[in-house]
Amino acid sequence: MKSFKSFFTDTNILLLMALGLFLLHMFTNHQYGFHQDEMVVMDNANNLDWGFVEYPPLTPFLARVEVTLFGFSLVGARTFPALAHAIVLVLAGLMARELGGKRAAQILAASVSAIAPIALIQGSLIQYVTFDFLWSVLIAYFVIRLLKSDNPRWWLGIGAVIGLGMLTKYTMAFYVAGLVGGVLLTDARKYLRSKWLWGGVAISVLIFLPNLIWQVQHNFVSLEFLSSIHARDVAIGRADDYVIEQFLLASNPFTILIWMAGLYYYFGTQAGKSFRVIGWIFVITFFIYLFTQGRSYYQAPAYPMLIAAGAVVWQGWVEKLSAAKTRLVAGATWGFVGIGAFVGGALSLPIAPINSPLWDVTSEVHDIFTEQIGWDELVQETAGVYSNLLNYSNLLDDEKLRVGILAGENDEAAALNLLGGEYGLPKAISGSNSYFLRGYGNPPPEILIVIGFSEEDADSLFEECLVAGGTGNKYGIRNDLSDPPNIFVCRSPRLPWDELWEKLKRYS
């Protein structure tokens, strides 16, 4: 019995919680299909480079590792995201420990950090935001260890993780701005004289350097892409609810008081003064995204470091209460956490049966699940069009080799490339994002199956286009894939291919 009890150390409890979260994702993350962004990541994994128009190279590389280890499948592709979310849970508990939290505070911090809707969603998708979340939380943990130990060697680890972050998502630069601001605004300025800090800077630059060289070689195309996407998001109002979504999506609405207590800890308590750098990271990044009209989920990785401190404040408050009040407060706290986990999980995990009442609710909240529907139907319909074209058009053998597929969006091209092999489909081309850089082939196709274009747009590009199929799905769900609804067979481009390709260039 003694050895059994000794197993349940604070660290082992956090690891068991992480295992439970990991298994939750693994048993629920295969309900639908790949998300449109995941399709692109997985196809980019088959075209590895030191950069992509949409993002840096690390996420496609990790996807390539997954395919090598587990094969191409939903569960395999979402293994690393589930693991990343589980690690975030552990790090939140460890941050609470470093800040003085006992077992209850560590468990509270880990639990609350895990149930934010954005965190749950990112743990079930292979996207760059998933790993950006992990790197940001890991940096916060390393900074806390640095400030507590006053060991400047932690700057080497911080620099390495910043480098990985810049290879994952360029908004890491804003997180670094928050860190720099926190250092300059606190007693941590003393580290500016440390060789270890500058060694960390050198490590981060060295890790990021291959992608920086790629950007130079491609005229910093990602800056053009990000500017275009940001302008689109602002124009359609995706940044309008930035503040309110901090309470509803970036954090769990049932645990708001905990992260707010964490903000108080860093700026309003004597104990928190030593760790105020962390508070400034949150504040500075919050206002950077607010003033630049960033999306609400950009700030989500900053909440676990507040939650960890808030759990410590909660612990200190509870310890001053009588035994009866302690039980009452603890029960109420865990009641809210439980409700938050239930609601967050129901809305954020891919568990709702398609077209069920819960599905209808989640579809009103976000489009993550609806954009996972219809890929198999798209590929099967395209394969049918391709087969009919070859069988009934009396094409000569050399003409059959000149049949291609043109997709309007990169996710459509990715799905056709990933799933079309078993149907013998040619590789799809697209003018969208990184697919534009890959070109249209040499020689270019003469007969094209055209997907993702309106009839008007198709007719403006080609002299002859006929409707040959549709992009709907068996559930009747409307999403980006089903609009435009037609698949065309087109011939005779109205422009030479080099000019046509420039016209097809788009950011999405």
PDB file of N, CA, C and O in Angstrom, residues 261-297:
ATOM      1  N   ALA A 261      -7.153  36.080 -11.756  1.00  0.00           N
ATOM      2  CA  ALA A 261      -6.376  36.054 -10.510  1.00  0.00           C
ATOM      3  C   ALA A 261      -4.889  35.936 -10.816  1.00  0.00           C
ATOM      4  O   ALA A 261      -4.044  36.491 -10.101  1.00  0.00           O
ATOM      5  N   GLY A 262      -4.560  35.226 -11.896  1.00  0.00           N
ATOM      6  CA  GLY A 262      -3.164  35.115 -12.300  1.00  0.00           C
ATOM      7  C   GLY A 262      -2.593  36.446 -12.733  1.00  0.00           C
ATOM      8  O   GLY A 262      -1.438  36.782 -12.424  1.00  0.00           O
ATOM      9  N   LEU A 263      -3.384  37.235 -13.427  1.00  0.00           N
ATOM     10  CA  LEU A 263      -2.926  38.561 -13.821  1.00  0.00           C
ATOM     11  C   LEU A 263      -2.679  39.418 -12.588  1.00  0.00           C
ATOM     12  O   LEU A 263      -1.694  40.177 -12.514  1.00  0.00           O
ATOM     13  N   TYR A 264      -3.574  39.280 -11.616  1.00  0.00           N
ATOM     14  CA  TYR A 264      -3.388  39.999 -10.343  1.00  0.00           C
ATOM     15  C   TYR A 264      -2.108  39.532  -9.659  1.00  0.00           C
ATOM     16  O   TYR A 264      -1.359  40.352  -9.096  1.00  0.00           O
ATOM     17  N   TYR A 265      -1.843  38.228  -9.701  1.00  0.00           N
ATOM     18  CA  TYR A 265      -0.640  37.691  -9.053  1.00  0.00           C
ATOM     19  C   TYR A 265       0.621  38.371  -9.580  1.00  0.00           C
ATOM     20  O   TYR A 265       1.485  38.795  -8.802  1.00  0.00           O
ATOM     21  N   TYR A 266       0.727  38.488 -10.898  1.00  0.00           N
ATOM     22  CA  TYR A 266       1.956  39.029 -11.485  1.00  0.00           C
ATOM     23  C   TYR A 266       2.116  40.523 -11.240  1.00  0.00           C
ATOM     24  O   TYR A 266       3.246  41.016 -11.122  1.00  0.00           O
ATOM     25  N   PHE A 267       1.020  41.252 -11.160  1.00  0.00           N
ATOM     26  CA  PHE A 267       1.122  42.714 -11.047  1.00  0.00           C
ATOM     27  C   PHE A 267       0.679  43.269  -9.694  1.00  0.00           C
ATOM     28  O   PHE A 267       0.941  44.438  -9.405  1.00  0.00           O
ATOM     29  N   GLY A 268       0.038  42.436  -8.871  1.00  0.00           N
ATOM     30  CA  GLY A 268      -0.509  42.974  -7.632  1.00  0.00           C
ATOM     31  C   GLY A 268      -0.019  42.336  -6.358  1.00  0.00           C
ATOM     32  O   GLY A 268      -0.463  42.715  -5.272  1.00  0.00           O
ATOM     33  N   THR A 269       0.890  41.368  -6.439  1.00  0.00           N
ATOM     34  CA  THR A 269       1.386  40.705  -5.233  1.00  0.00           C
ATOM     35  C   THR A 269       2.903  40.803  -5.157  1.00  0.00           C
ATOM     36  O   THR A 269       3.593  40.912  -6.166  1.00  0.00           O
ATOM     37  N   GLN A 270       3.397  40.721  -3.946  1.00  0.00           N
ATOM     38  CA  GLN A 270       4.834  40.758  -3.744  1.00  0.00           C
ATOM     39  C   GLN A 270       5.497  39.509  -4.299  1.00  0.00           C
ATOM     40  O   GLN A 270       6.569  39.567  -4.904  1.00  0.00           O
ATOM     41  N   ALA A 271       4.833  38.357  -4.133  1.00  0.00           N
ATOM     42  CA  ALA A 271       5.392  37.110  -4.656  1.00  0.00           C
ATOM     43  C   ALA A 271       5.495  37.156  -6.173  1.00  0.00           C
ATOM     44  O   ALA A 271       6.435  36.624  -6.775  1.00  0.00           O
ATOM     45  N   GLY A 272       4.516  37.794  -6.811  1.00  0.00           N
ATOM     46  CA  GLY A 272       4.504  37.838  -8.262  1.00  0.00           C
ATOM     47  C   GLY A 272       5.475  38.824  -8.863  1.00  0.00           C
ATOM     48  O   GLY A 272       5.762  38.763 -10.066  1.00  0.00           O
ATOM     49  N   LYS A 273       6.016  39.716  -8.043  1.00  0.00           N
ATOM     50  CA  LYS A 273       6.937  40.732  -8.571  1.00  0.00           C
ATOM     51  C   LYS A 273       8.161  40.092  -9.220  1.00  0.00           C
ATOM     52  O   LYS A 273       8.656  40.573 -10.241  1.00  0.00           O
ATOM     53  N   SER A 274       8.622  38.994  -8.640  1.00  0.00           N
ATOM     54  CA  SER A 274       9.814  38.329  -9.187  1.00  0.00           C
ATOM     55  C   SER A 274       9.555  37.721 -10.561  1.00  0.00           C
ATOM     56  O   SER A 274      10.489  37.453 -11.313  1.00  0.00           O
ATOM     57  N   PHE A 275       8.260  37.492 -10.873  1.00  0.00           N
ATOM     58  CA  PHE A 275       7.896  36.847 -12.140  1.00  0.00           C
ATOM     59  C   PHE A 275       7.118  37.789 -13.058  1.00  0.00           C
ATOM     60  O   PHE A 275       6.416  37.343 -13.952  1.00  0.00           O
ATOM     61  N   ARG A 276       7.261  39.077 -12.842  1.00  0.00           N
ATOM     62  CA  ARG A 276       6.443  40.039 -13.571  1.00  0.00           C
ATOM     63  C   ARG A 276       6.703  40.025 -15.072  1.00  0.00           C
ATOM     64  O   ARG A 276       5.857  40.451 -15.868  1.00  0.00           O
ATOM     65  N   VAL A 277       7.863  39.542 -15.479  1.00  0.00           N
ATOM     66  CA  VAL A 277       8.128  39.394 -16.912  1.00  0.00           C
ATOM     67  C   VAL A 277       6.994  38.625 -17.586  1.00  0.00           C
ATOM     68  O   VAL A 277       6.549  38.979 -18.688  1.00  0.00           O
ATOM     69  N   ILE A 278       6.522  37.575 -16.907  1.00  0.00           N
ATOM     70  CA  ILE A 278       5.452  36.748 -17.462  1.00  0.00           C
ATOM     71  C   ILE A 278       4.178  37.563 -17.653  1.00  0.00           C
ATOM     72  O   ILE A 278       3.489  37.457 -18.680  1.00  0.00           O
ATOM     73  N   GLY A 279       3.844  38.375 -16.676  1.00  0.00           N
ATOM     74  CA  GLY A 279       2.663  39.221 -16.800  1.00  0.00           C
ATOM     75  C   GLY A 279       2.770  40.180 -17.965  1.00  0.00           C
ATOM     76  O   GLY A 279       1.791  40.407 -18.692  1.00  0.00           O
ATOM     77  N   TRP A 280       3.967  40.730 -18.166  1.00  0.00           N
ATOM     78  CA  TRP A 280       4.151  41.668 -19.280  1.00  0.00           C
ATOM     79  C   TRP A 280       4.054  40.952 -20.630  1.00  0.00           C
ATOM     80  O   TRP A 280       3.580  41.545 -21.605  1.00  0.00           O
ATOM     81  N   ILE A 281       4.499  39.704 -20.703  1.00  0.00           N
ATOM     82  CA  ILE A 281       4.343  38.961 -21.956  1.00  0.00           C
ATOM     83  C   ILE A 281       2.875  38.923 -22.343  1.00  0.00           C
ATOM     84  O   ILE A 281       2.509  39.187 -23.498  1.00  0.00           O
ATOM     85  N   PHE A 282       2.016  38.608 -21.378  1.00  0.00           N
ATOM     86  CA  PHE A 282       0.588  38.550 -21.668  1.00  0.00           C
ATOM     87  C   PHE A 282       0.048  39.913 -22.080  1.00  0.00           C
ATOM     88  O   PHE A 282      -0.642  40.039 -23.108  1.00  0.00           O
ATOM     89  N   VAL A 283       0.338  40.933 -21.311  1.00  0.00           N
ATOM     90  CA  VAL A 283      -0.226  42.258 -21.564  1.00  0.00           C
ATOM     91  C   VAL A 283       0.238  42.806 -22.910  1.00  0.00           C
ATOM     92  O   VAL A 283      -0.557  43.329 -23.705  1.00  0.00           O
ATOM     93  N   ILE A 284       1.522  42.698 -23.176  1.00  0.00           N
ATOM     94  CA  ILE A 284       2.065  43.271 -24.418  1.00  0.00           C
ATOM     95  C   ILE A 284       1.509  42.552 -25.634  1.00  0.00           C
ATOM     96  O   ILE A 284       1.087  43.194 -26.609  1.00  0.00           O
ATOM     97  N   THR A 285       1.486  41.219 -25.608  1.00  0.00           N
ATOM     98  CA  THR A 285       0.952  40.500 -26.770  1.00  0.00           C
ATOM     99  C   THR A 285      -0.549  40.761 -26.933  1.00  0.00           C
ATOM    100  O   THR A 285      -1.038  40.876 -28.057  1.00  0.00           O
ATOM    101  N   PHE A 286      -1.267  40.872 -25.817  1.00  0.00           N
ATOM    102  CA  PHE A 286      -2.707  41.158 -25.900  1.00  0.00           C
ATOM    103  C   PHE A 286      -2.951  42.453 -26.664  1.00  0.00           C
ATOM    104  O   PHE A 286      -3.803  42.511 -27.559  1.00  0.00           O
ATOM    105  N   PHE A 287      -2.203  43.491 -26.334  1.00  0.00           N
ATOM    106  CA  PHE A 287      -2.433  44.780 -26.981  1.00  0.00           C
ATOM    107  C   PHE A 287      -1.850  44.835 -28.389  1.00  0.00           C
ATOM    108  O   PHE A 287      -2.373  45.551 -29.245  1.00  0.00           O
ATOM    109  N   ILE A 288      -0.801  44.090 -28.647  1.00  0.00           N
ATOM    110  CA  ILE A 288      -0.292  44.013 -30.026  1.00  0.00           C
ATOM    111  C   ILE A 288      -1.386  43.471 -30.943  1.00  0.00           C
ATOM    112  O   ILE A 288      -1.686  44.047 -32.000  1.00  0.00           O
ATOM    113  N   TYR A 289      -1.998  42.362 -30.537  1.00  0.00           N
ATOM    114  CA  TYR A 289      -3.051  41.767 -31.369  1.00  0.00           C
ATOM    115  C   TYR A 289      -4.302  42.634 -31.409  1.00  0.00           C
ATOM    116  O   TYR A 289      -5.000  42.673 -32.429  1.00  0.00           O
ATOM    117  N   LEU A 290      -4.588  43.321 -30.314  1.00  0.00           N
ATOM    118  CA  LEU A 290      -5.759  44.199 -30.298  1.00  0.00           C
ATOM    119  C   LEU A 290      -5.578  45.344 -31.287  1.00  0.00           C
ATOM    120  O   LEU A 290      -6.475  45.626 -32.099  1.00  0.00           O
ATOM    121  N   PHE A 291      -4.424  45.993 -31.250  1.00  0.00           N
ATOM    122  CA  PHE A 291      -4.200  47.172 -32.089  1.00  0.00           C
ATOM    123  C   PHE A 291      -3.947  46.800 -33.553  1.00  0.00           C
ATOM    124  O   PHE A 291      -4.248  47.592 -34.458  1.00  0.00           O
ATOM    125  N   THR A 292      -3.406  45.609 -33.788  1.00  0.00           N
ATOM    126  CA  THR A 292      -3.166  45.195 -35.175  1.00  0.00           C
ATOM    127  C   THR A 292      -4.332  44.398 -35.745  1.00  0.00           C
ATOM    128  O   THR A 292      -4.246  43.910 -36.862  1.00  0.00           O
ATOM    129  N   GLN A 293      -5.404  44.244 -34.954  1.00  0.00           N
ATOM    130  CA  GLN A 293      -6.605  43.517 -35.361  1.00  0.00           C
ATOM    131  C   GLN A 293      -6.299  42.055 -35.695  1.00  0.00           C
ATOM    132  O   GLN A 293      -6.652  41.535 -36.749  1.00  0.00           O
ATOM    133  N   GLY A 294      -5.635  41.409 -34.753  1.00  0.00           N
ATOM    134  CA  GLY A 294      -5.331  39.997 -34.907  1.00  0.00           C
ATOM    135  C   GLY A 294      -6.525  39.132 -34.541  1.00  0.00           C
ATOM    136  O   GLY A 294      -7.495  39.587 -33.923  1.00  0.00           O
ATOM    137  N   ARG A 295      -6.468  37.862 -34.913  1.00  0.00           N
ATOM    138  CA  ARG A 295      -7.517  36.899 -34.560  1.00  0.00           C
ATOM    139  C   ARG A 295      -7.414  36.550 -33.073  1.00  0.00           C
ATOM    140  O   ARG A 295      -6.320  36.534 -32.492  1.00  0.00           O
ATOM    141  N   SER A 296      -8.530  36.210 -32.465  1.00  0.00           N
ATOM    142  CA  SER A 296      -8.561  35.990 -31.019  1.00  0.00           C
ATOM    143  C   SER A 296      -7.685  34.817 -30.598  1.00  0.00           C
ATOM    144  O   SER A 296      -7.077  34.840 -29.518  1.00  0.00           O
ATOM    145  N   TYR A 297      -7.584  33.782 -31.438  1.00  0.00           N
ATOM    146  CA  TYR A 297      -6.838  32.601 -31.018  1.00  0.00           C
ATOM    147  C   TYR A 297      -5.330  32.838 -30.990  1.00  0.00           C
ATOM    148  O   TYR A 297      -4.590  32.012 -30.436  1.00  0.00           O
TER     149      TYR A 297
END
